[in-house]
Amino acid sequence: FSDGEFVKKCLEAVAKDVVPDKCKLFSNISLSRQTVCRRIDDISNEIVNTLRDRIRDFKYFSLAFDESTDISDTAQLVVYVRGVNESFQFTEEMLNLITIKGTTKGQDIFNAV
């Protein structure tokens, strides 16, 4: 999150060439560490609430789990939800990414979820 000022300088440089009349708007944007963290938290909460609302509307749903080992030899478990609402609109979203320590037997995955 500490790259906010660098990003701001890049935005200002691009704005100077692309939309010079709007360049001052970019200089007024606050990209401090706290601001960026707060905005990320706000976006995260909005995504969670939107997903929660979609899941509540599901008529039927299923969960899928995919276990894989990352480059640092750590097991990662991805949890997906797939559902359909009464209008037959399908939704598939990633719910969580869980790090699994130790073995990845069925019981370990069950305990992680």
Short mmCIF file of N, CA and C in Angstrom, two decimals:
data_model
loop_
_atom_site.label_atom_id
_atom_site.label_comp_id
_atom_site.label_asym_id
_atom_site.label_seq_id
_atom_site.Cartn_x
_atom_site.Cartn_y
_atom_site.Cartn_z
N PHE A 1 0.81 -1.20 0.00
CA PHE A 1 0.00 0.00 0.00
C PHE A 1 0.85 1.26 0.00
N SER A 2 2.15 1.15 0.09
CA SER A 2 2.99 2.34 0.19
C SER A 2 3.34 2.94 -1.17
N ASP A 3 2.85 2.37 -2.25
CA ASP A 3 3.17 2.87 -3.58
C ASP A 3 2.20 3.93 -4.06
N GLY A 4 1.32 4.40 -3.19
CA GLY A 4 0.30 5.36 -3.58
C GLY A 4 0.86 6.63 -4.19
N GLU A 5 1.90 7.17 -3.59
CA GLU A 5 2.48 8.41 -4.12
C GLU A 5 3.13 8.19 -5.48
N PHE A 6 3.76 7.03 -5.66
CA PHE A 6 4.34 6.71 -6.97
C PHE A 6 3.25 6.62 -8.03
N VAL A 7 2.16 5.93 -7.70
CA VAL A 7 1.03 5.81 -8.62
C VAL A 7 0.47 7.19 -8.94
N LYS A 8 0.37 8.03 -7.93
CA LYS A 8 -0.15 9.38 -8.13
C LYS A 8 0.72 10.17 -9.11
N LYS A 9 2.04 10.06 -8.96
CA LYS A 9 2.94 10.76 -9.88
C LYS A 9 2.79 10.24 -11.30
N CYS A 10 2.61 8.93 -11.45
CA CYS A 10 2.40 8.34 -12.77
C CYS A 10 1.09 8.84 -13.38
N LEU A 11 0.03 8.88 -12.57
CA LEU A 11 -1.26 9.38 -13.05
C LEU A 11 -1.15 10.83 -13.50
N GLU A 12 -0.45 11.64 -12.73
CA GLU A 12 -0.28 13.05 -13.08
C GLU A 12 0.50 13.20 -14.38
N ALA A 13 1.54 12.38 -14.58
CA ALA A 13 2.33 12.44 -15.81
C ALA A 13 1.50 12.07 -17.02
N VAL A 14 0.69 11.02 -16.89
CA VAL A 14 -0.17 10.60 -17.99
C VAL A 14 -1.24 11.65 -18.25
N ALA A 15 -1.83 12.17 -17.19
CA ALA A 15 -2.88 13.18 -17.33
C ALA A 15 -2.35 14.42 -18.03
N LYS A 16 -1.10 14.77 -17.76
CA LYS A 16 -0.51 15.96 -18.38
C LYS A 16 -0.49 15.82 -19.91
N ASP A 17 -0.25 14.58 -20.40
CA ASP A 17 -0.21 14.34 -21.84
C ASP A 17 -1.58 14.06 -22.44
N VAL A 18 -2.43 13.36 -21.70
CA VAL A 18 -3.71 12.90 -22.25
C VAL A 18 -4.82 13.92 -22.06
N VAL A 19 -4.97 14.42 -20.86
CA VAL A 19 -6.03 15.40 -20.56
C VAL A 19 -5.44 16.55 -19.74
N PRO A 20 -4.66 17.41 -20.39
CA PRO A 20 -3.97 18.46 -19.63
C PRO A 20 -4.91 19.39 -18.87
N ASP A 21 -6.13 19.57 -19.37
CA ASP A 21 -7.07 20.46 -18.68
C ASP A 21 -7.60 19.84 -17.39
N LYS A 22 -7.47 18.54 -17.21
CA LYS A 22 -7.95 17.86 -16.00
C LYS A 22 -6.81 17.46 -15.06
N CYS A 23 -5.62 17.89 -15.36
CA CYS A 23 -4.44 17.47 -14.60
C CYS A 23 -4.54 17.82 -13.11
N LYS A 24 -5.13 18.96 -12.79
CA LYS A 24 -5.24 19.37 -11.39
C LYS A 24 -6.12 18.42 -10.58
N LEU A 25 -7.10 17.79 -11.24
CA LEU A 25 -7.96 16.84 -10.53
C LEU A 25 -7.14 15.69 -9.94
N PHE A 26 -6.15 15.23 -10.68
CA PHE A 26 -5.32 14.13 -10.20
C PHE A 26 -4.42 14.56 -9.05
N SER A 27 -4.00 15.79 -9.05
CA SER A 27 -3.12 16.24 -7.96
C SER A 27 -3.88 16.37 -6.64
N ASN A 28 -5.20 16.46 -6.70
CA ASN A 28 -6.01 16.56 -5.47
C ASN A 28 -6.39 15.21 -4.87
N ILE A 29 -6.06 14.13 -5.56
CA ILE A 29 -6.39 12.79 -5.07
C ILE A 29 -5.42 12.41 -3.95
N SER A 30 -5.96 11.95 -2.84
CA SER A 30 -5.13 11.51 -1.73
C SER A 30 -4.84 10.02 -1.87
N LEU A 31 -3.58 9.68 -1.95
CA LEU A 31 -3.19 8.27 -2.04
C LEU A 31 -2.22 7.92 -0.91
N SER A 32 -2.46 8.47 0.25
CA SER A 32 -1.64 8.11 1.40
C SER A 32 -1.91 6.65 1.77
N ARG A 33 -1.04 6.10 2.56
CA ARG A 33 -1.18 4.70 2.97
C ARG A 33 -2.53 4.45 3.63
N GLN A 34 -2.94 5.34 4.53
CA GLN A 34 -4.22 5.18 5.23
C GLN A 34 -5.39 5.26 4.26
N THR A 35 -5.34 6.20 3.33
CA THR A 35 -6.42 6.36 2.38
C THR A 35 -6.55 5.13 1.49
N VAL A 36 -5.43 4.63 1.00
CA VAL A 36 -5.46 3.45 0.14
C VAL A 36 -5.99 2.25 0.92
N CYS A 37 -5.53 2.05 2.14
CA CYS A 37 -6.03 0.94 2.97
C CYS A 37 -7.53 1.05 3.21
N ARG A 38 -7.98 2.26 3.51
CA ARG A 38 -9.40 2.47 3.77
C ARG A 38 -10.23 2.19 2.51
N ARG A 39 -9.74 2.63 1.37
CA ARG A 39 -10.47 2.39 0.12
C ARG A 39 -10.51 0.90 -0.22
N ILE A 40 -9.42 0.21 0.01
CA ILE A 40 -9.39 -1.23 -0.24
C ILE A 40 -10.37 -1.94 0.69
N ASP A 41 -10.41 -1.54 1.96
CA ASP A 41 -11.38 -2.12 2.90
C ASP A 41 -12.81 -1.85 2.45
N ASP A 42 -13.08 -0.63 1.99
CA ASP A 42 -14.43 -0.30 1.52
C ASP A 42 -14.82 -1.14 0.32
N ILE A 43 -13.90 -1.28 -0.63
CA ILE A 43 -14.18 -2.08 -1.82
C ILE A 43 -14.39 -3.54 -1.43
N SER A 44 -13.55 -4.04 -0.53
CA SER A 44 -13.68 -5.43 -0.07
C SER A 44 -15.04 -5.67 0.58
N ASN A 45 -15.46 -4.76 1.44
CA ASN A 45 -16.77 -4.91 2.09
C ASN A 45 -17.90 -4.88 1.08
N GLU A 46 -17.79 -4.04 0.08
CA GLU A 46 -18.82 -3.95 -0.95
C GLU A 46 -18.90 -5.25 -1.76
N ILE A 47 -17.74 -5.83 -2.08
CA ILE A 47 -17.71 -7.10 -2.81
C ILE A 47 -18.34 -8.21 -1.98
N VAL A 48 -17.99 -8.28 -0.70
CA VAL A 48 -18.55 -9.30 0.19
C VAL A 48 -20.06 -9.15 0.30
N ASN A 49 -20.54 -7.92 0.47
CA ASN A 49 -21.99 -7.70 0.58
C ASN A 49 -22.72 -8.06 -0.71
N THR A 50 -22.15 -7.71 -1.85
CA THR A 50 -22.76 -8.06 -3.14
C THR A 50 -22.82 -9.57 -3.31
N LEU A 51 -21.74 -10.26 -2.99
CA LEU A 51 -21.71 -11.71 -3.10
C LEU A 51 -22.71 -12.35 -2.15
N ARG A 52 -22.78 -11.85 -0.93
CA ARG A 52 -23.73 -12.36 0.06
C ARG A 52 -25.17 -12.22 -0.45
N ASP A 53 -25.49 -11.08 -1.06
CA ASP A 53 -26.83 -10.87 -1.61
C ASP A 53 -27.13 -11.84 -2.75
N ARG A 54 -26.14 -12.07 -3.61
CA ARG A 54 -26.34 -13.03 -4.71
C ARG A 54 -26.58 -14.44 -4.18
N ILE A 55 -25.79 -14.82 -3.18
CA ILE A 55 -25.91 -16.17 -2.62
C ILE A 55 -27.28 -16.35 -1.96
N ARG A 56 -27.79 -15.33 -1.31
CA ARG A 56 -29.12 -15.41 -0.69
C ARG A 56 -30.21 -15.66 -1.73
N ASP A 57 -29.99 -15.20 -2.95
CA ASP A 57 -30.98 -15.36 -4.01
C ASP A 57 -30.89 -16.71 -4.72
N PHE A 58 -29.88 -17.52 -4.38
CA PHE A 58 -29.74 -18.82 -5.05
C PHE A 58 -30.91 -19.73 -4.73
N LYS A 59 -31.42 -20.37 -5.76
CA LYS A 59 -32.41 -21.43 -5.59
C LYS A 59 -31.67 -22.73 -5.28
N TYR A 60 -30.58 -22.95 -6.01
CA TYR A 60 -29.72 -24.12 -5.81
C TYR A 60 -28.27 -23.66 -5.87
N PHE A 61 -27.40 -24.37 -5.14
CA PHE A 61 -25.99 -24.00 -5.18
C PHE A 61 -25.13 -25.23 -4.92
N SER A 62 -23.87 -25.10 -5.26
CA SER A 62 -22.88 -26.14 -4.95
C SER A 62 -21.58 -25.45 -4.56
N LEU A 63 -20.76 -26.18 -3.82
CA LEU A 63 -19.44 -25.70 -3.44
C LEU A 63 -18.40 -26.56 -4.14
N ALA A 64 -17.31 -25.96 -4.55
CA ALA A 64 -16.21 -26.70 -5.16
C ALA A 64 -14.92 -26.30 -4.45
N PHE A 65 -14.04 -27.26 -4.31
CA PHE A 65 -12.77 -27.04 -3.64
C PHE A 65 -11.65 -27.47 -4.57
N ASP A 66 -10.60 -26.69 -4.63
CA ASP A 66 -9.45 -27.01 -5.47
C ASP A 66 -8.19 -26.78 -4.65
N GLU A 67 -7.43 -27.84 -4.45
CA GLU A 67 -6.20 -27.75 -3.66
C GLU A 67 -5.02 -27.78 -4.61
N SER A 68 -4.08 -26.88 -4.37
CA SER A 68 -2.89 -26.80 -5.19
C SER A 68 -1.73 -26.35 -4.31
N THR A 69 -0.53 -26.63 -4.76
CA THR A 69 0.66 -26.21 -4.03
C THR A 69 1.30 -25.04 -4.76
N ASP A 70 1.58 -23.97 -4.04
CA ASP A 70 2.16 -22.79 -4.68
C ASP A 70 3.67 -22.93 -4.82
N ILE A 71 4.30 -21.90 -5.33
CA ILE A 71 5.73 -21.93 -5.62
C ILE A 71 6.59 -22.12 -4.37
N SER A 72 6.07 -21.74 -3.21
CA SER A 72 6.83 -21.91 -1.96
C SER A 72 6.51 -23.24 -1.28
N ASP A 73 5.89 -24.16 -2.02
CA ASP A 73 5.55 -25.50 -1.54
C ASP A 73 4.55 -25.46 -0.39
N THR A 74 3.64 -24.49 -0.43
CA THR A 74 2.57 -24.36 0.56
C THR A 74 1.25 -24.73 -0.10
N ALA A 75 0.49 -25.59 0.56
CA ALA A 75 -0.80 -26.01 0.01
C ALA A 75 -1.82 -24.87 0.14
N GLN A 76 -2.52 -24.60 -0.95
CA GLN A 76 -3.56 -23.57 -0.98
C GLN A 76 -4.87 -24.24 -1.39
N LEU A 77 -5.92 -23.94 -0.67
CA LEU A 77 -7.24 -24.48 -0.98
C LEU A 77 -8.15 -23.34 -1.40
N VAL A 78 -8.68 -23.43 -2.61
CA VAL A 78 -9.60 -22.42 -3.12
C VAL A 78 -11.02 -22.96 -2.97
N VAL A 79 -11.92 -22.13 -2.44
CA VAL A 79 -13.32 -22.51 -2.26
C VAL A 79 -14.15 -21.66 -3.22
N TYR A 80 -14.93 -22.35 -4.06
CA TYR A 80 -15.82 -21.69 -5.02
C TYR A 80 -17.26 -21.99 -4.66
N VAL A 81 -18.15 -21.07 -5.01
CA VAL A 81 -19.58 -21.33 -4.92
C VAL A 81 -20.15 -21.11 -6.31
N ARG A 82 -21.06 -21.98 -6.68
CA ARG A 82 -21.76 -21.85 -7.96
C ARG A 82 -23.23 -22.01 -7.65
N GLY A 83 -24.04 -21.11 -8.19
CA GLY A 83 -25.46 -21.19 -7.91
C GLY A 83 -26.30 -20.64 -9.04
N VAL A 84 -27.59 -20.91 -8.93
CA VAL A 84 -28.55 -20.43 -9.91
C VAL A 84 -29.73 -19.84 -9.15
N ASN A 85 -30.22 -18.69 -9.61
CA ASN A 85 -31.37 -18.08 -8.96
C ASN A 85 -32.66 -18.49 -9.69
N GLU A 86 -33.79 -17.96 -9.26
CA GLU A 86 -35.06 -18.35 -9.86
C GLU A 86 -35.20 -17.90 -11.31
N SER A 87 -34.40 -16.94 -11.74
CA SER A 87 -34.42 -16.48 -13.13
C SER A 87 -33.42 -17.26 -13.99
N PHE A 88 -32.86 -18.32 -13.43
CA PHE A 88 -31.88 -19.18 -14.10
C PHE A 88 -30.61 -18.43 -14.48
N GLN A 89 -30.23 -17.46 -13.69
CA GLN A 89 -28.96 -16.77 -13.87
C GLN A 89 -27.91 -17.49 -13.02
N PHE A 90 -26.85 -17.95 -13.67
CA PHE A 90 -25.80 -18.67 -12.97
C PHE A 90 -24.73 -17.70 -12.47
N THR A 91 -24.21 -18.01 -11.31
CA THR A 91 -23.12 -17.24 -10.72
C THR A 91 -22.08 -18.21 -10.20
N GLU A 92 -20.82 -17.94 -10.51
CA GLU A 92 -19.73 -18.73 -9.94
C GLU A 92 -18.68 -17.74 -9.44
N GLU A 93 -18.34 -17.84 -8.17
CA GLU A 93 -17.40 -16.91 -7.55
C GLU A 93 -16.46 -17.65 -6.61
N MET A 94 -15.27 -17.11 -6.47
CA MET A 94 -14.33 -17.63 -5.48
C MET A 94 -14.72 -17.06 -4.13
N LEU A 95 -14.90 -17.93 -3.15
CA LEU A 95 -15.27 -17.49 -1.80
C LEU A 95 -14.07 -17.24 -0.91
N ASN A 96 -13.06 -18.11 -1.03
CA ASN A 96 -11.95 -18.01 -0.08
C ASN A 96 -10.72 -18.70 -0.63
N LEU A 97 -9.57 -18.29 -0.15
CA LEU A 97 -8.30 -18.95 -0.41
C LEU A 97 -7.70 -19.25 0.95
N ILE A 98 -7.54 -20.54 1.24
CA ILE A 98 -7.11 -20.98 2.57
C ILE A 98 -5.75 -21.65 2.45
N THR A 99 -4.81 -21.23 3.29
CA THR A 99 -3.51 -21.89 3.36
C THR A 99 -3.63 -23.09 4.29
N ILE A 100 -3.15 -24.24 3.82
CA ILE A 100 -3.22 -25.47 4.62
C ILE A 100 -1.81 -25.85 5.03
N LYS A 101 -1.60 -25.93 6.31
CA LYS A 101 -0.29 -26.33 6.85
C LYS A 101 -0.28 -27.84 7.03
N GLY A 102 0.85 -28.44 6.75
CA GLY A 102 0.99 -29.89 6.95
C GLY A 102 0.44 -30.66 5.76
N THR A 103 -0.29 -31.73 6.05
CA THR A 103 -0.80 -32.61 5.00
C THR A 103 -2.09 -32.06 4.40
N THR A 104 -2.47 -32.64 3.26
CA THR A 104 -3.70 -32.20 2.59
C THR A 104 -4.62 -33.39 2.34
N LYS A 105 -4.76 -34.20 3.37
CA LYS A 105 -5.70 -35.31 3.28
C LYS A 105 -7.12 -34.77 3.39
N GLY A 106 -8.08 -35.61 3.10
CA GLY A 106 -9.48 -35.20 3.15
C GLY A 106 -9.86 -34.57 4.48
N GLN A 107 -9.41 -35.14 5.57
CA GLN A 107 -9.73 -34.61 6.90
C GLN A 107 -9.11 -33.23 7.11
N ASP A 108 -7.89 -33.03 6.59
CA ASP A 108 -7.24 -31.72 6.71
C ASP A 108 -8.03 -30.65 5.96
N ILE A 109 -8.48 -30.99 4.77
CA ILE A 109 -9.28 -30.05 3.98
C ILE A 109 -10.61 -29.78 4.67
N PHE A 110 -11.24 -30.83 5.19
CA PHE A 110 -12.51 -30.67 5.91
C PHE A 110 -12.33 -29.73 7.11
N ASN A 111 -11.26 -29.93 7.86
CA ASN A 111 -10.99 -29.09 9.03
C ASN A 111 -10.71 -27.64 8.64
N ALA A 112 -10.06 -27.44 7.49
CA ALA A 112 -9.73 -26.09 7.04
C ALA A 112 -10.97 -25.31 6.64
N VAL A 113 -11.93 -26.03 6.09
CA VAL A 113 -13.17 -25.37 5.64
C VAL A 113 -14.07 -25.18 6.83
#
